[in-house]
CSV table of N, CA, C and O in Angstrom, one decimal:
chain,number,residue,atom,x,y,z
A,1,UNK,N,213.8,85.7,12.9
A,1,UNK,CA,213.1,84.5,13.1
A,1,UNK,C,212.4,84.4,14.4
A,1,UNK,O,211.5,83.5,14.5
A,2,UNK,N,212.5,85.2,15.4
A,2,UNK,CA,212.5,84.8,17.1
A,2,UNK,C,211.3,85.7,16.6
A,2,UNK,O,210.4,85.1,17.1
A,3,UNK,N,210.6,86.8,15.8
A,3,UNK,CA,209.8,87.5,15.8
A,3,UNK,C,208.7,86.7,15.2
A,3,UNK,O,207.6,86.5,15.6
A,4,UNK,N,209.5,86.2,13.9
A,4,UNK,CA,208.2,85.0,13.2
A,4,UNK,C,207.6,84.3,14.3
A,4,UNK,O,206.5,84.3,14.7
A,5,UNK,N,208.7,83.5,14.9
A,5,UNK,CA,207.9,82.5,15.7
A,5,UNK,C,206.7,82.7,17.0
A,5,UNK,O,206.1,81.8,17.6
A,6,UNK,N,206.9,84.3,17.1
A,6,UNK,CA,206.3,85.1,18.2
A,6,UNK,C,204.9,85.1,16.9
A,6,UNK,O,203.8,84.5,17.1
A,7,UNK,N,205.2,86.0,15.7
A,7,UNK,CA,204.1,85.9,15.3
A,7,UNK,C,203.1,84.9,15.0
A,7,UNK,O,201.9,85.0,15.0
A,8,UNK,N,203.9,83.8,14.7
A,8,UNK,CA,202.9,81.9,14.2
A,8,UNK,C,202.5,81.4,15.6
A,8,UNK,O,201.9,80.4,15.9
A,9,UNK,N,202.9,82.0,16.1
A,9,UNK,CA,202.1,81.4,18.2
A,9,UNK,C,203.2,80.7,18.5
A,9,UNK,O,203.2,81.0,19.7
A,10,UNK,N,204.4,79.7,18.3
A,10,UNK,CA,205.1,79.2,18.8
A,10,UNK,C,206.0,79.4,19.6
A,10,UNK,O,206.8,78.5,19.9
A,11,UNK,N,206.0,80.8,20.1
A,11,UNK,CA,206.8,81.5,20.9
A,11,UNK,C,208.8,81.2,20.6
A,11,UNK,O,209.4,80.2,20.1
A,12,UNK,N,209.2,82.3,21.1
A,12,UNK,CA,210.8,82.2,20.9
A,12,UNK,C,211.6,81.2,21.4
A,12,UNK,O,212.7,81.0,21.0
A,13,UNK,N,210.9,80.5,22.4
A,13,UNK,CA,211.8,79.5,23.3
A,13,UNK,C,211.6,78.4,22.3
A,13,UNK,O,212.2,77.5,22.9
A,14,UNK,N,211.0,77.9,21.0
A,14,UNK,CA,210.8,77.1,20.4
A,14,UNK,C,212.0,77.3,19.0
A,14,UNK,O,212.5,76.4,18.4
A,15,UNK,N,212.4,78.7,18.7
A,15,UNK,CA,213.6,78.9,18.2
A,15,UNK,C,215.0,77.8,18.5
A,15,UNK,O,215.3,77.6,19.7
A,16,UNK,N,215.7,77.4,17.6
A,16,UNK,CA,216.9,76.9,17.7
A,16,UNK,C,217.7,77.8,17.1
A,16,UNK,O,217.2,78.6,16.4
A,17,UNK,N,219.4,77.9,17.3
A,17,UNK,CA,220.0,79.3,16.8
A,17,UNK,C,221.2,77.9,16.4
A,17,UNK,O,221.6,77.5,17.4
A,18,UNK,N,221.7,77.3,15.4
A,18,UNK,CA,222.6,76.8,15.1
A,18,UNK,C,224.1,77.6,14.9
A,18,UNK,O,224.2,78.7,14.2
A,19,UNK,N,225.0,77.1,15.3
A,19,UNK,CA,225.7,77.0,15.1
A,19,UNK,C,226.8,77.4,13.6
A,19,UNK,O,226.3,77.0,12.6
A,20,UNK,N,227.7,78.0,13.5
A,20,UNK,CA,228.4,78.3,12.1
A,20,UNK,C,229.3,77.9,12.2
A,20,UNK,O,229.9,77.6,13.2
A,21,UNK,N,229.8,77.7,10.8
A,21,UNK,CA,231.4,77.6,10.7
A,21,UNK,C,232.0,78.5,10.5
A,21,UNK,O,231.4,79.6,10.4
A,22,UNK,N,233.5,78.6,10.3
A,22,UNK,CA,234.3,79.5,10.2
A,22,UNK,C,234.3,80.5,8.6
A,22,UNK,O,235.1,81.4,8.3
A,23,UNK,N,233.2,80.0,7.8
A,23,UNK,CA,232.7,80.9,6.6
A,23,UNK,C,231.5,81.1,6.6
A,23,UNK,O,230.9,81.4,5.6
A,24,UNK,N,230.9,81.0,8.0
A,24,UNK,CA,230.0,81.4,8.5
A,24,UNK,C,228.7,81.1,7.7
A,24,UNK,O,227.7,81.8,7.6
A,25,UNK,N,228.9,79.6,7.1
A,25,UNK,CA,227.8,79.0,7.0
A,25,UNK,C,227.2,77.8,8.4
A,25,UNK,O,228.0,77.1,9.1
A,26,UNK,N,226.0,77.8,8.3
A,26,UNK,CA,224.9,77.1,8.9
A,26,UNK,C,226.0,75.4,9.4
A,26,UNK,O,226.5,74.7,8.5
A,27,UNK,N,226.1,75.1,10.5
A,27,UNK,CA,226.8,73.7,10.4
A,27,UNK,C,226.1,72.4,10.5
A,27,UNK,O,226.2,71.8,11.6
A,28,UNK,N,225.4,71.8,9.3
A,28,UNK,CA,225.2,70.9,8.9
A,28,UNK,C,224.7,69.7,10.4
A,28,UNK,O,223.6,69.2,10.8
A,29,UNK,N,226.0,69.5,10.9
A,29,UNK,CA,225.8,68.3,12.2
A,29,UNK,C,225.2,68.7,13.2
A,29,UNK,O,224.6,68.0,14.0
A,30,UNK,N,225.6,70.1,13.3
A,30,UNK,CA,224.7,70.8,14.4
A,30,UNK,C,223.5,71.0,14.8
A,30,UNK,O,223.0,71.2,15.9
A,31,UNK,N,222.9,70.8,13.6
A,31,UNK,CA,221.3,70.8,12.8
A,31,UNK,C,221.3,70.0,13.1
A,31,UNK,O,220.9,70.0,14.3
A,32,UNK,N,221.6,68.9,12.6
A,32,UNK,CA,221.1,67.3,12.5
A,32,UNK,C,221.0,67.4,14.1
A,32,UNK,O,219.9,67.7,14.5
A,33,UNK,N,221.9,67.2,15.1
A,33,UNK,CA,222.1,67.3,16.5
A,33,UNK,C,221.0,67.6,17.6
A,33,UNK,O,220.6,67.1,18.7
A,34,UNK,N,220.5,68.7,17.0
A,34,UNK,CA,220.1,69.4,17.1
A,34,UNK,C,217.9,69.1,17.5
A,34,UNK,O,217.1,69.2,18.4
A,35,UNK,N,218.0,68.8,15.7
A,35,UNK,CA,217.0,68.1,15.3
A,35,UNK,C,217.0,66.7,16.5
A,35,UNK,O,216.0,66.6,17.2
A,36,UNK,N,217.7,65.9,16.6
A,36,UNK,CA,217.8,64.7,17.0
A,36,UNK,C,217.5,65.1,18.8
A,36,UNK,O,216.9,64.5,19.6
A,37,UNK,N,218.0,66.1,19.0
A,37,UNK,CA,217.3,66.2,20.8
A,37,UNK,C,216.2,66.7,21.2
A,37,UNK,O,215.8,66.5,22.3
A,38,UNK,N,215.2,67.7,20.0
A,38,UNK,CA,214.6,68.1,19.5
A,38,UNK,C,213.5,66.5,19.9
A,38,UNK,O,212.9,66.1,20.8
A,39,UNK,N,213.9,66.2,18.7
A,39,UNK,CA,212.4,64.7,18.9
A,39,UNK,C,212.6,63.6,19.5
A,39,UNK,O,211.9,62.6,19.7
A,40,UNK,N,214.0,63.9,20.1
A,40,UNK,CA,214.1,62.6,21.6
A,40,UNK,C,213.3,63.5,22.6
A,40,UNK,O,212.6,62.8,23.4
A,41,UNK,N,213.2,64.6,22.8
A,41,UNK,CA,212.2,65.3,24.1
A,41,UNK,C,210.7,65.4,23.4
A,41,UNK,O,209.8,66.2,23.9
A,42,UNK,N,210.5,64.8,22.5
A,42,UNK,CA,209.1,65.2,22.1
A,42,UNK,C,208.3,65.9,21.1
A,42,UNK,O,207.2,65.6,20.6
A,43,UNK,N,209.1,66.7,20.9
A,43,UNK,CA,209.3,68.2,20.0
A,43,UNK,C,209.3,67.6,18.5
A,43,UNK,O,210.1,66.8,18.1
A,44,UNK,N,208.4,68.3,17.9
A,44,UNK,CA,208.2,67.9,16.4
A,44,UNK,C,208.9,69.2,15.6
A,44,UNK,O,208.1,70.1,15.3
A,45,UNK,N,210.6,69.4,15.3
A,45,UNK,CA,211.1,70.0,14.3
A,45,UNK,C,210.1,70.0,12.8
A,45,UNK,O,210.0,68.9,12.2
A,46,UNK,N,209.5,71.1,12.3
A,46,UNK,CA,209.2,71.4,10.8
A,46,UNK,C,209.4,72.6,10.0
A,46,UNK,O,208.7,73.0,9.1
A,47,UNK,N,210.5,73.2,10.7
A,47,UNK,CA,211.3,74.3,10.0
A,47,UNK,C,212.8,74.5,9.9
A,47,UNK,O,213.3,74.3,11.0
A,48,UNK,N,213.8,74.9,9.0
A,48,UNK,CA,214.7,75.3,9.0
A,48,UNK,C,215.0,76.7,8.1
A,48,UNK,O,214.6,76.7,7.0
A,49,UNK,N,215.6,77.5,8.5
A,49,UNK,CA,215.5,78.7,7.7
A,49,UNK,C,217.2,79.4,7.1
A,49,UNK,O,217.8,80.2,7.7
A,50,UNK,N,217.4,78.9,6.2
A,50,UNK,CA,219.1,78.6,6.0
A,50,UNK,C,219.0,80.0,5.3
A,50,UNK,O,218.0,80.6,4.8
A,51,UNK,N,220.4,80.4,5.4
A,51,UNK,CA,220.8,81.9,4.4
A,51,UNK,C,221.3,81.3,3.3
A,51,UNK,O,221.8,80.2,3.2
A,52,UNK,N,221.0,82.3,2.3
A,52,UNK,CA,221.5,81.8,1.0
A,52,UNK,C,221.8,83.1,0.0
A,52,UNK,O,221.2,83.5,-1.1
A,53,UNK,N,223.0,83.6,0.7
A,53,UNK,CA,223.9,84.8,0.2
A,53,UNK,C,223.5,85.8,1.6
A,53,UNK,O,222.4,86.3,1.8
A,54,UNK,N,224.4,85.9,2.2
A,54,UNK,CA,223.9,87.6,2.7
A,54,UNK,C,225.0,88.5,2.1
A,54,UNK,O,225.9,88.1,1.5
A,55,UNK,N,224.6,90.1,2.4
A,55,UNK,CA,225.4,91.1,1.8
A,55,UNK,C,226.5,90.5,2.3
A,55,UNK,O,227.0,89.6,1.7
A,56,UNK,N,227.1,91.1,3.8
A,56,UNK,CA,228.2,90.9,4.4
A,56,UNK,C,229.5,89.9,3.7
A,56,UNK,O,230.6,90.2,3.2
A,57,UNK,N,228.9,88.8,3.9
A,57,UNK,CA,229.7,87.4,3.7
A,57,UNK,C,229.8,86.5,2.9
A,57,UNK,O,230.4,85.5,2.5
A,58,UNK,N,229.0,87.1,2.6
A,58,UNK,CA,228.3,86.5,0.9
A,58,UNK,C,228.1,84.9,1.2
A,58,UNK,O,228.0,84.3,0.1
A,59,UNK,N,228.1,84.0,2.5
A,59,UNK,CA,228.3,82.8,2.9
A,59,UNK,C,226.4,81.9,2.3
A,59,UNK,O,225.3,82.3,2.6
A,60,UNK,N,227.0,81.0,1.6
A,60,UNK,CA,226.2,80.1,1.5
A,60,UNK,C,225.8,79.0,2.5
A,60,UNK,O,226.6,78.2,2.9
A,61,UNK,N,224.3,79.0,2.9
A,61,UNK,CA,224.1,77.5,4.6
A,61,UNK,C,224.1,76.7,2.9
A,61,UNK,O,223.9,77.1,1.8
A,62,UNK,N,224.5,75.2,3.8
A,62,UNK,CA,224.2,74.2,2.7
A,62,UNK,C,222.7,73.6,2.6
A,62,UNK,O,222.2,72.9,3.5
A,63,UNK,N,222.2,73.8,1.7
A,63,UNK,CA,220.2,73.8,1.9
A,63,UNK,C,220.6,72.7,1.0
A,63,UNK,O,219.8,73.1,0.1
A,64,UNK,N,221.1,71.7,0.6
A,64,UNK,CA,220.7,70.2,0.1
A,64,UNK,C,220.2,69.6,1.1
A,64,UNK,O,220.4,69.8,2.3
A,65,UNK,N,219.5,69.0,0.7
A,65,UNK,CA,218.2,68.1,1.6
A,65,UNK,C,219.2,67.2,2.0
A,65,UNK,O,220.3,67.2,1.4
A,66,UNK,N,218.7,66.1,3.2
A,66,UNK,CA,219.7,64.8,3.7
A,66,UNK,C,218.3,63.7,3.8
A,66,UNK,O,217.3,63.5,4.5
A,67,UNK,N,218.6,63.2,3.0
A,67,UNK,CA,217.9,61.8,2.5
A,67,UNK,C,217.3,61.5,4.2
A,67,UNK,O,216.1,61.0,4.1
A,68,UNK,N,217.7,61.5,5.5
A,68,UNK,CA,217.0,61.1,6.6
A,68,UNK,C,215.9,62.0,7.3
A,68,UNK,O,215.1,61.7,8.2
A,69,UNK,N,216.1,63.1,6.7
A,69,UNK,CA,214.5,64.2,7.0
A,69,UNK,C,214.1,64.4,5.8
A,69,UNK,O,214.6,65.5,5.5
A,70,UNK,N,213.4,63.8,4.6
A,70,UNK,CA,212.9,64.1,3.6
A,70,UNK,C,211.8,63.1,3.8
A,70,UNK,O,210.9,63.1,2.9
């Protein structure tokens, strides 16, 4: 992702790296948290890039939408 965002001009320092849980999915509050300090400094979040199966771990991020960023 730190490459994409090199490629779309937003540079890497614009990357957020969340947080996992212990089945090594994406953790949900950390995002939101995340998101929320994100647009108290200013900063307009419009991407999230969740896994959905890797080989390894086979761990699902939870990609249901949350009714307050939709």
């Amino acid at each position: 992702m730190e490459k994409s965002a090199v490629a779309i001009g937003i540079g890497q320092r614009n990357v957020r790296k969340i947080p996992a849980d212990a089945q090594f999915r994406m953790r949900s509050d950390a995002l939101f948290e995340a998101i929320e300090r994100d647009r108290a400094a200013g900063l307009r979040p419009f991407c999230v890039v969740p896994t959905v199966g890797t080989t390894s771990t086979t761990s699902i991020d939870p990609v249901t939408g949350h009714r307050r960023y939709r």
